[in-house]
Coordinates of C-alpha atoms in Angstrom, one line a residue:
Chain A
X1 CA 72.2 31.1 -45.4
X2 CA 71.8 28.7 -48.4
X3 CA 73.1 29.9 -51.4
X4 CA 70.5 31.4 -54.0
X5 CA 69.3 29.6 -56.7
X6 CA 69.2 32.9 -58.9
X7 CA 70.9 35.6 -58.5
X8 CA 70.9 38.9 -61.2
X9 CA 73.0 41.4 -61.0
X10 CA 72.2 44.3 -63.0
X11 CA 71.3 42.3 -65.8
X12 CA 70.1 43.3 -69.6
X13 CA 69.0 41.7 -72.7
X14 CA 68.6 42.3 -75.6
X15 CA 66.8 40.7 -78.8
X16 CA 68.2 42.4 -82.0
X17 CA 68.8 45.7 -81.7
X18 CA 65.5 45.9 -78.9
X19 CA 66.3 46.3 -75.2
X20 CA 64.0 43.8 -73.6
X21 CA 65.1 43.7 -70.4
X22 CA 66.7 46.7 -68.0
X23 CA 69.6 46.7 -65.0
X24 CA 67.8 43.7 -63.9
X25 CA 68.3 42.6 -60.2
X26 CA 66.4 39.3 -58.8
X27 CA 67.3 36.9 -56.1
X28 CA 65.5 33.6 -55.6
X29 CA 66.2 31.8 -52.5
X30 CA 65.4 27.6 -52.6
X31 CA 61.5 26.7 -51.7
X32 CA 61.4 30.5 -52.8
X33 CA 57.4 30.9 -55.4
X34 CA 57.8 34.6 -57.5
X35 CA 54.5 35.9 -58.5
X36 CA 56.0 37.7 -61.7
X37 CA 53.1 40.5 -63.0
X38 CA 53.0 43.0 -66.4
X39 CA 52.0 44.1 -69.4
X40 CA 51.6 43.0 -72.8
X41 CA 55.4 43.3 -74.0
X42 CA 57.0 44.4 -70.7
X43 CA 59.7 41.1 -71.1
X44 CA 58.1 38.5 -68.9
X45 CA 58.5 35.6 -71.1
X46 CA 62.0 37.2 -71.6
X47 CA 63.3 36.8 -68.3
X48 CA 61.6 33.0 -68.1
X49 CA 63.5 32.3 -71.2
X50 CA 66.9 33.8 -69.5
X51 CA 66.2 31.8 -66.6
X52 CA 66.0 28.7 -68.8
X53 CA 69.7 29.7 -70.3
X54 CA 67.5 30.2 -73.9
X55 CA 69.2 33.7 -74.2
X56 CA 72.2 35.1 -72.9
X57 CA 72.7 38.3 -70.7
X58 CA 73.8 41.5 -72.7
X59 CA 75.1 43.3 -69.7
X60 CA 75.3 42.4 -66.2
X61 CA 75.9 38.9 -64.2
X62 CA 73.7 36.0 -63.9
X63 CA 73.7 32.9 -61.7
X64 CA 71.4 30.1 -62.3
X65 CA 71.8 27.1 -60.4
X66 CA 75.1 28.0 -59.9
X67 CA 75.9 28.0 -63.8
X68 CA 76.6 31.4 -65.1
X69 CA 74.9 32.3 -67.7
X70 CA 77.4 34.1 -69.9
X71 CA 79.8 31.4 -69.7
X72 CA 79.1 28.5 -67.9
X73 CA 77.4 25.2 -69.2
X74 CA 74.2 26.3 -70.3
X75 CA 73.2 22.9 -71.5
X76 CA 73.4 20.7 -68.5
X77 CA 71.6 23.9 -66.3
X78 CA 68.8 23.3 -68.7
X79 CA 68.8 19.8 -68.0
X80 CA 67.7 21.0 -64.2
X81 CA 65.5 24.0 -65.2
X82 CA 61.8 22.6 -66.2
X83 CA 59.7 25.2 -68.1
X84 CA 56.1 25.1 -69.4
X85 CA 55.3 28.1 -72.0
X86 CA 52.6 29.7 -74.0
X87 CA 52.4 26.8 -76.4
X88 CA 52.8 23.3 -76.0
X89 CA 56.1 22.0 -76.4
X90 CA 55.2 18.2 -77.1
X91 CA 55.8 16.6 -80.2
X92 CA 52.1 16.4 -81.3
X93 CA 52.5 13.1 -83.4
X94 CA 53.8 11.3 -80.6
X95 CA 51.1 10.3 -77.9
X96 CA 51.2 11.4 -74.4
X97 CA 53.5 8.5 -73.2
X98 CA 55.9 8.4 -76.1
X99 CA 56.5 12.5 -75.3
X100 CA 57.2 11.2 -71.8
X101 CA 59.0 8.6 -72.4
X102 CA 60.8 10.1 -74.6
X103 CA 61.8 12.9 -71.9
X104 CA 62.7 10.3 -69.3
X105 CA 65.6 8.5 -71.9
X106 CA 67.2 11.7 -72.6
X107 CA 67.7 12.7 -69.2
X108 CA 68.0 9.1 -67.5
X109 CA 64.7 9.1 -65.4
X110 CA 62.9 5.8 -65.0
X111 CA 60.0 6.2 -67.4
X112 CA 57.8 4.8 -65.0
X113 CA 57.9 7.6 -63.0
X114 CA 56.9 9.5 -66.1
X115 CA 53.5 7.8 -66.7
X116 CA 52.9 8.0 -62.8
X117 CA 52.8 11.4 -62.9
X118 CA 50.3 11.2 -66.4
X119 CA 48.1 9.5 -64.0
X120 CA 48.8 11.9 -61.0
X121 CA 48.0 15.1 -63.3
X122 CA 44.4 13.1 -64.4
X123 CA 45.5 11.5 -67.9
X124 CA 45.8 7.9 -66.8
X125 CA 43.2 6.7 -69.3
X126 CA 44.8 8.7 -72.6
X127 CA 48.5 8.3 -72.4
X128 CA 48.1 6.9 -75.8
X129 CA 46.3 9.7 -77.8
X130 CA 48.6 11.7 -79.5
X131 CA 49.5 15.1 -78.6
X132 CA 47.8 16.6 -81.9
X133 CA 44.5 14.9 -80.3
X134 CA 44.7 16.4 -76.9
X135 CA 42.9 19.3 -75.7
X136 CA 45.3 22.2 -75.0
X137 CA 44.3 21.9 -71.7
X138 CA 45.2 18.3 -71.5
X139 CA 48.9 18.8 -73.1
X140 CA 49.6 21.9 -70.5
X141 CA 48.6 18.6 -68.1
X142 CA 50.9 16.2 -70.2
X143 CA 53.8 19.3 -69.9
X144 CA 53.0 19.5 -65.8
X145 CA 53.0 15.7 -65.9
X146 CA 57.1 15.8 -67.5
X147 CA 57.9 18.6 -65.3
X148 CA 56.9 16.5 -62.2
X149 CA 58.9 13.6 -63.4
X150 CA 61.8 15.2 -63.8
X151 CA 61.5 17.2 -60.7
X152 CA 63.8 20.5 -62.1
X153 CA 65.6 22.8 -59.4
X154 CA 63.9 25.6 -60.9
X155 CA 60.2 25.6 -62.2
X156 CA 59.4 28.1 -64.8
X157 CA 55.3 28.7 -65.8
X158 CA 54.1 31.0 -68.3
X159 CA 50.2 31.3 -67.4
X160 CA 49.8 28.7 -65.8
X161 CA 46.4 28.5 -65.3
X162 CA 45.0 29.1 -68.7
X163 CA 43.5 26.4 -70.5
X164 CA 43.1 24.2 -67.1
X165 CA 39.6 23.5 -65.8
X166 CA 38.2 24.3 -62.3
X167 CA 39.0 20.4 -61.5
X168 CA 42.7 20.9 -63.0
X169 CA 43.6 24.6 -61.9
X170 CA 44.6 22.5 -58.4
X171 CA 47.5 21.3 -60.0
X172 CA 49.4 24.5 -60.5
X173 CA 49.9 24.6 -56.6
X174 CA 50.5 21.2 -56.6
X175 CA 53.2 21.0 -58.9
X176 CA 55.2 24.2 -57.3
X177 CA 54.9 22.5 -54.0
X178 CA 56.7 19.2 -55.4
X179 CA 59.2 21.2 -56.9
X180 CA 60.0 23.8 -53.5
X181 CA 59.4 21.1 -51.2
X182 CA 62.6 19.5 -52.7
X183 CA 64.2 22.7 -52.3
X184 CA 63.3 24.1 -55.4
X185 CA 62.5 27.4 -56.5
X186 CA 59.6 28.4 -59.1
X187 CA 58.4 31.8 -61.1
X188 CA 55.1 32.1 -62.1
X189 CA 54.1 34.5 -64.4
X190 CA 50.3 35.3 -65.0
X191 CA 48.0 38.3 -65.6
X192 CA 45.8 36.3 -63.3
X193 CA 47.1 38.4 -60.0
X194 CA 44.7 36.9 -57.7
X195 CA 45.5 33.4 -58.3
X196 CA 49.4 33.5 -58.5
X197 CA 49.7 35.5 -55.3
X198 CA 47.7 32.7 -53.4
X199 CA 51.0 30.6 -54.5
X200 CA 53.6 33.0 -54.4
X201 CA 55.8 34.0 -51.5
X202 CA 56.5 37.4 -53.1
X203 CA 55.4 39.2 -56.4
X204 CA 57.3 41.1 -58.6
X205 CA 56.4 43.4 -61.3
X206 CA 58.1 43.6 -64.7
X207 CA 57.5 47.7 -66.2
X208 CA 58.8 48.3 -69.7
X209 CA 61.7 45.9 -69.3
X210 CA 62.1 47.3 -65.6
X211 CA 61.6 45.2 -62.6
X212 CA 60.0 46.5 -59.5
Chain B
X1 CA 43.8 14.6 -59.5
X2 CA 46.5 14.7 -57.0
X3 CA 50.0 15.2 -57.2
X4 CA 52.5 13.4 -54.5
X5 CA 54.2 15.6 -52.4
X6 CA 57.5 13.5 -52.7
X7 CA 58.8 11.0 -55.1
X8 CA 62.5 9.1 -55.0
X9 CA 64.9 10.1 -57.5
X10 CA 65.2 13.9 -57.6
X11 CA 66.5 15.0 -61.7
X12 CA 69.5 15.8 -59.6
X13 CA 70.4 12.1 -58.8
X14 CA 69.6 10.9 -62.1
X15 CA 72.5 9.7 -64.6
X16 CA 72.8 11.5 -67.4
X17 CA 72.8 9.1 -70.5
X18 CA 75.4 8.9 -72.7
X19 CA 75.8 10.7 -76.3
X20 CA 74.7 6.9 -78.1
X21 CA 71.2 6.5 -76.3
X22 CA 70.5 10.0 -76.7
X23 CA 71.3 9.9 -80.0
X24 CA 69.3 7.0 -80.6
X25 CA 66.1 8.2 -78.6
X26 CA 66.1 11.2 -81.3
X27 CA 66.6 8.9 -84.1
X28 CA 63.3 7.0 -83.2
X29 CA 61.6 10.0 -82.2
X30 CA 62.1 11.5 -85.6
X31 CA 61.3 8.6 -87.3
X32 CA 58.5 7.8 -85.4
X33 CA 57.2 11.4 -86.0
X34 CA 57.9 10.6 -89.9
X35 CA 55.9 7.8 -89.6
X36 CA 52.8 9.3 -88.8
X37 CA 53.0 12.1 -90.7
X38 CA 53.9 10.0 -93.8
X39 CA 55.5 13.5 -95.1
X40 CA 58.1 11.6 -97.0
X41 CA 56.0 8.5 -97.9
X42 CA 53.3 10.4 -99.1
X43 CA 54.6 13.8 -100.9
X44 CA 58.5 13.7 -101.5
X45 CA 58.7 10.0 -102.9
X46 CA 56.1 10.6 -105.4
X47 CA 57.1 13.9 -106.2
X48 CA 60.2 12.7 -106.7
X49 CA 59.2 9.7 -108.4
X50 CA 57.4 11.9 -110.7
X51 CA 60.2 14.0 -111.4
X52 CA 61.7 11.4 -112.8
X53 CA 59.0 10.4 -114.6
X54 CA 59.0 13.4 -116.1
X55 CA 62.3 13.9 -117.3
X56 CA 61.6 11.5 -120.7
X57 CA 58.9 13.4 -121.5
X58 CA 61.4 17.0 -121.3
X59 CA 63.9 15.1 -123.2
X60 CA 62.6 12.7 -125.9
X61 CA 62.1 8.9 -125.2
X62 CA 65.0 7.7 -126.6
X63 CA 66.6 4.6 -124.6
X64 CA 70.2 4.9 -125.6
X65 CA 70.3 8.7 -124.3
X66 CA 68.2 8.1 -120.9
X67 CA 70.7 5.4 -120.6
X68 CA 73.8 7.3 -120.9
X69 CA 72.2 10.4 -118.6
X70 CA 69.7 8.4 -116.1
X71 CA 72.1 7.7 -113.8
X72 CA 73.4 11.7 -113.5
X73 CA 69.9 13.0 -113.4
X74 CA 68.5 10.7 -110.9
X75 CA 71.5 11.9 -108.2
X76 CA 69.6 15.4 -109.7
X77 CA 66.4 14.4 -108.3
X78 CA 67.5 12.5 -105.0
X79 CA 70.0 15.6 -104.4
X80 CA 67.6 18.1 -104.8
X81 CA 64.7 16.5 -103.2
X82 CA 66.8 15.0 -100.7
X83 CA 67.8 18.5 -99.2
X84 CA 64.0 18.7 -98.9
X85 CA 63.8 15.4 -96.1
X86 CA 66.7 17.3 -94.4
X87 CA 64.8 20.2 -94.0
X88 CA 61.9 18.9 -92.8
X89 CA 63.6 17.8 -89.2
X90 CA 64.4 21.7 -88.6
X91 CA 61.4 22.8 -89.4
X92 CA 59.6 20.4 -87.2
X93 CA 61.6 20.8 -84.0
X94 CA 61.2 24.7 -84.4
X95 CA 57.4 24.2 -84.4
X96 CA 57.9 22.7 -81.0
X97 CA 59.9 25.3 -79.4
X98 CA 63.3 23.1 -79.8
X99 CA 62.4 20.6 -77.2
X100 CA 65.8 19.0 -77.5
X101 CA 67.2 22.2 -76.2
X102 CA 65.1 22.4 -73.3
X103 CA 65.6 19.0 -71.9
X104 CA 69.4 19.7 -72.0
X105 CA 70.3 16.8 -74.8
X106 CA 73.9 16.9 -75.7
X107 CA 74.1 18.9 -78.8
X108 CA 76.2 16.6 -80.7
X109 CA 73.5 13.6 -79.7
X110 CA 70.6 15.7 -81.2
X111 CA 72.5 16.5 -83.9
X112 CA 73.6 13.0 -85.0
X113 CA 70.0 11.9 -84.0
X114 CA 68.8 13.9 -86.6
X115 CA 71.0 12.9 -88.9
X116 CA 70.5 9.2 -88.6
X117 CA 66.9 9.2 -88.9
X118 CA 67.4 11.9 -92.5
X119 CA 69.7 9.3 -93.4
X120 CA 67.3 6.4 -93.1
X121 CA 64.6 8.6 -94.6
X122 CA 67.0 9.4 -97.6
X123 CA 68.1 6.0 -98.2
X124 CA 64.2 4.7 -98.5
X125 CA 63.7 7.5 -101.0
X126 CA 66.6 6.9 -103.0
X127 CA 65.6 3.2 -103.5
X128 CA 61.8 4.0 -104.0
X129 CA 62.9 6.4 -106.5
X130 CA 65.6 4.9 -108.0
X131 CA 63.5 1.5 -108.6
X132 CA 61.6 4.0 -110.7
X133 CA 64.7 5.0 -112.4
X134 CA 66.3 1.4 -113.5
X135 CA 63.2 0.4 -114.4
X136 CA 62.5 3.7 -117.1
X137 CA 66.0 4.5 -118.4
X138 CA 66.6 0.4 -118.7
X139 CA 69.9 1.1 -116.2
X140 CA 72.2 -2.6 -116.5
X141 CA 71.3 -4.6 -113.5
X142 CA 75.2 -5.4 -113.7
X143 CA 75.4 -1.7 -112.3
X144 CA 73.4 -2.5 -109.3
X145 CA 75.8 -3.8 -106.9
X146 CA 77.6 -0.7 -106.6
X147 CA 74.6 1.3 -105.2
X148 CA 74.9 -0.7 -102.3
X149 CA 78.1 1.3 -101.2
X150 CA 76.9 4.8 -102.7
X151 CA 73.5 5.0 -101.7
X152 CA 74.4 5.0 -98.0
X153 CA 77.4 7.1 -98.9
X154 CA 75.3 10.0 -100.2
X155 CA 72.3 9.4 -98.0
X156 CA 74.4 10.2 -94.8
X157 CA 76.5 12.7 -96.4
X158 CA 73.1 14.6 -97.4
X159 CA 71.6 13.9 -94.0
X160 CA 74.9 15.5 -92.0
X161 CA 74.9 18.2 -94.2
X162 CA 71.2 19.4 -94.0
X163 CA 71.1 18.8 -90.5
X164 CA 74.0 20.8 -89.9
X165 CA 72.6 23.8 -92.7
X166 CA 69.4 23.6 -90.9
X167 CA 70.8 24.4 -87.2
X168 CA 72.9 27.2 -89.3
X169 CA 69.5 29.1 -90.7
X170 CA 67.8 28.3 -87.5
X171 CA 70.2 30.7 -85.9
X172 CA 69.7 33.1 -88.8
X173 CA 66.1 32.3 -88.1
X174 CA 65.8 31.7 -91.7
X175 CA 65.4 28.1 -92.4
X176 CA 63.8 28.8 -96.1
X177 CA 67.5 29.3 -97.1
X178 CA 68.3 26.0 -96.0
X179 CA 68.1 24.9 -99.4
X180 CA 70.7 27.3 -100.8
X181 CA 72.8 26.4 -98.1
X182 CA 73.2 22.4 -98.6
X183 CA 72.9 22.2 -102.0
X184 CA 76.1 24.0 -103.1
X185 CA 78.0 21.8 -100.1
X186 CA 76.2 18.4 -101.2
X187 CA 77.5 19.2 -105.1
X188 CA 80.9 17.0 -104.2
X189 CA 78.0 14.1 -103.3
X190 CA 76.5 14.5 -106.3
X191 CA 80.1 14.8 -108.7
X192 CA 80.9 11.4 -106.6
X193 CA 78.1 9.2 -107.1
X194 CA 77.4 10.1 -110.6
X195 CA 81.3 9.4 -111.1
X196 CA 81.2 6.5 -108.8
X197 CA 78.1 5.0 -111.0
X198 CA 79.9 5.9 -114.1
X199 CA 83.0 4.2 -113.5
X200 CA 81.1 0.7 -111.9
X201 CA 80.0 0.4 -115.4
X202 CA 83.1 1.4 -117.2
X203 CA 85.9 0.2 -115.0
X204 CA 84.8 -1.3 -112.3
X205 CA 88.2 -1.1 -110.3
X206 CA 88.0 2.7 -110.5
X207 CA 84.7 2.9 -108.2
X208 CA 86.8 2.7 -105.1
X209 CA 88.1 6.4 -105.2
X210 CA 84.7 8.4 -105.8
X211 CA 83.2 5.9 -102.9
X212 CA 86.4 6.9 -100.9
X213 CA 85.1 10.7 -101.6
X214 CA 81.7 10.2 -100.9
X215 CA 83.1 8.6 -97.2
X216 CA 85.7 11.4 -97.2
X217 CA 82.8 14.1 -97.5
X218 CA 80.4 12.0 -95.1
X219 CA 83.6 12.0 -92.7
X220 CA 83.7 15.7 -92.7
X221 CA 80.2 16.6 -91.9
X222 CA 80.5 14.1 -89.3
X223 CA 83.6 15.6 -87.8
X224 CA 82.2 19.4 -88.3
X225 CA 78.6 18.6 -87.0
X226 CA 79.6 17.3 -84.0
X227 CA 82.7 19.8 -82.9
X228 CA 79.7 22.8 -83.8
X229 CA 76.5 21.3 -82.9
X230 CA 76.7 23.5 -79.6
X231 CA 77.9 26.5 -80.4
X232 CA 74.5 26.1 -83.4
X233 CA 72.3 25.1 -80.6
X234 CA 73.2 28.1 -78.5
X235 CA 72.8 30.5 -81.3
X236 CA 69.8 29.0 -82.7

């Protein structure tokens, strides 16, 4: 059996003095699509952000990638973790290509492959607006676009879907099938049940910092 | 709009670049960034050009006595508004969810990155500015020469240190103290190239060992930035 690409043990965090997250368990085997569901405030974006090494466990053991999370190097697993939040992590004076491009030369992918993928997610003919002029929708494209470049081992989306026209909503399930069909895993979290179960092979559900 | 299924060369397979051409693709990114925004070009070289415009007008017009302080109250000026260029990297990057974190750059890379392109911003204000300054406080051009060695000095000094402040209060999540942070550790800058000017006019042999400070401090910011730049990512 291949080995998981995450595996929580038990697992808390904590931001400040607030318990986010509860005695956390989660396995994700490779090609492996979570559905993750809940409330306003129930630690969604949390966990995404543990998964992406941005915060550390409080209690418990955690294996991403096969980098632990309390000690291991958190900065090259990020390197292989791709995430796409709430807001648009571009650099909104550069333009869509110079964000790319920018992404490929830090982590040594061919740049070209970069501005394929612009053209793949439908922004061929704007790689040189700057962020700052792009819809919202066309920079959660741009983000999709960098993710699919540099093709991470674990594909983190926060709401996916919002923003995205009917012609772009496509893409979601496009993008999760790159990344699984290289043996990737992906977590999808979304209020949007419906969609994200279509794409999921199993749904979770995140209660008050519990996971069920 | 359709996405290939497959492309060559997984992330997994690709090499890593070293710490130079990361630290050079954040250099131009920042300055790039600058360039558009014009923040510096636009508000802190004027502002600073008008502080020093304004200082005659606080003190009297009197030649001999701008003379004899210019020089100290310019390094005022470019310390304090200096501190400001610094500060507007951190704030930047937050806005954007610290992308550098999230593609995995090498800590010390982004950090001397940053550094370089405050450092290029600072040295553009501090001639901007202190053309202003020789031309109203009627500095000796004799002096000049010597600014070649101490502008750069303090401009990369200032630039480590406010880089390095600003990953501090971005772990304290409090990067409006920034300020209060790199000014009290950029005063040995400020004792060195008001010294270092002084003594180019005075005796000019005795430059060397405030300009040996100045690299001494730059040195140390250097050596300190880099050996914490992770452990300040990780905690910002």
């Amino acid at each position: 059996m291949a080995e998981p690409l995450v595996l929580l043990r038990d697992v808390s965090v904590r931001i400040g003095a607030t318990t986010i997250l509860r005695r956390l368990d989660l396995s994700i085997a490779p090609g492996e699509v979570i559905g993750l569901f809940g409330g306003n405030g129930t630690g969604k974006t949390t966990l995404l952000r543990l998964l992406a090494a941005q915060l550390v466990p409080a209690a418990g053991t955690g294996v991403v990638l096969g980098v632990d999370l309390t000690g291991g190097d958190r900065v090259d697993l990020r390197r292989r973790v791709g995430m796409v939040g709430h807001t648009p992590a571009l650099y909104a004076e550069l333009t869509l290509a110079e964000n790319i491009t920018f992404a490929a030369t830090v982590t040594g992918t061919d740049p070209r492959r970069g501005l394929d993928a612009l053209g793949a997610v439908g922004l061929g003919q704007v790689i040189d607006r700057r962020a700052s002029r792009c819809s919202f929708g066309m920079q959660r494209r741009a983000e999709f676009a960098r993710e699919l470049m540099l093709r991470p081992a674990l594909l983190l989306l926060d709401e996916p879907h919002s923003a995205l026209d009917a012609a772009s909503t496509d893409l979601v399930g496009q993008l999760v099938d790159a990344v699984t069909g290289d043996g990737g895993g992906a977590v999808l979290v979304s209020h949007d049940r419906e969609r994200i179960e279509k794409l999921s092979s199993r749904t979770v559900e995140l209660v008050g910092g519990l996971l069920r | 709009m359709t996405i290939p299924s497959r492309q060559p060369l997984p992330l997994a397979d690709a090499v890593q670049p070293g710490l130079r051409r990361q630290m050079m693709a954040v250099a131009r990114r920042d300055l790039r960034r600058e360039l558009r925004r014009g923040e510096v070009a636009w508000v802190t070289i004027p502002f600073g050009a008008v502080a020093v415009l304004a200082i005659p007008l606080a003190i009297g017009i009197d030649v001999p006595t701008l003379n004899r302080v210019g020089p100290g109250l310019y390094w005022v000026v470019v310390l304090l508004f200096g501190v400001l260029v610094t500060v507007r990297h951190t704030a930047t990057e937050q806005g954007v969810a610290a992308v550098s974190a999230r593609l995995g750059i090498d800590p010390a890379a982004a950090y001397l990155g940053a550094a370089t392109a405050s450092a290029v911003l600072l040295v553009v204000f501090e001639v901007a500015v202190g053309m202003i300054a020789v031309a109203l406080y009627d500095i000796d051009p004799e002096r000049w020469p010597w600014l070649l060695l101490v502008v750069p000095a303090v401009a990369v000094g200032l630039a480590l240190l406010g880089t390095m402040a600003g990953s501090v209060a971005a772990g304290a999540t409090a990067t409006n103290l920034v300020p209060f942070l790199v000014v009290p550790l950029a005063l040995p800058l400020l004792i060195g190239a008001t010294a270092a000017f002084d003594a180019g006019l005075t005796q000019p042999g005795g430059i060397l060992r405030w300009v040996l400070m100045l690299l001494l401090v730059d040195v140390a910011a250097l050596v300190l930035g880099v050996l914490t730049a992770r452990q300040l990512q990780e905690t910002g």
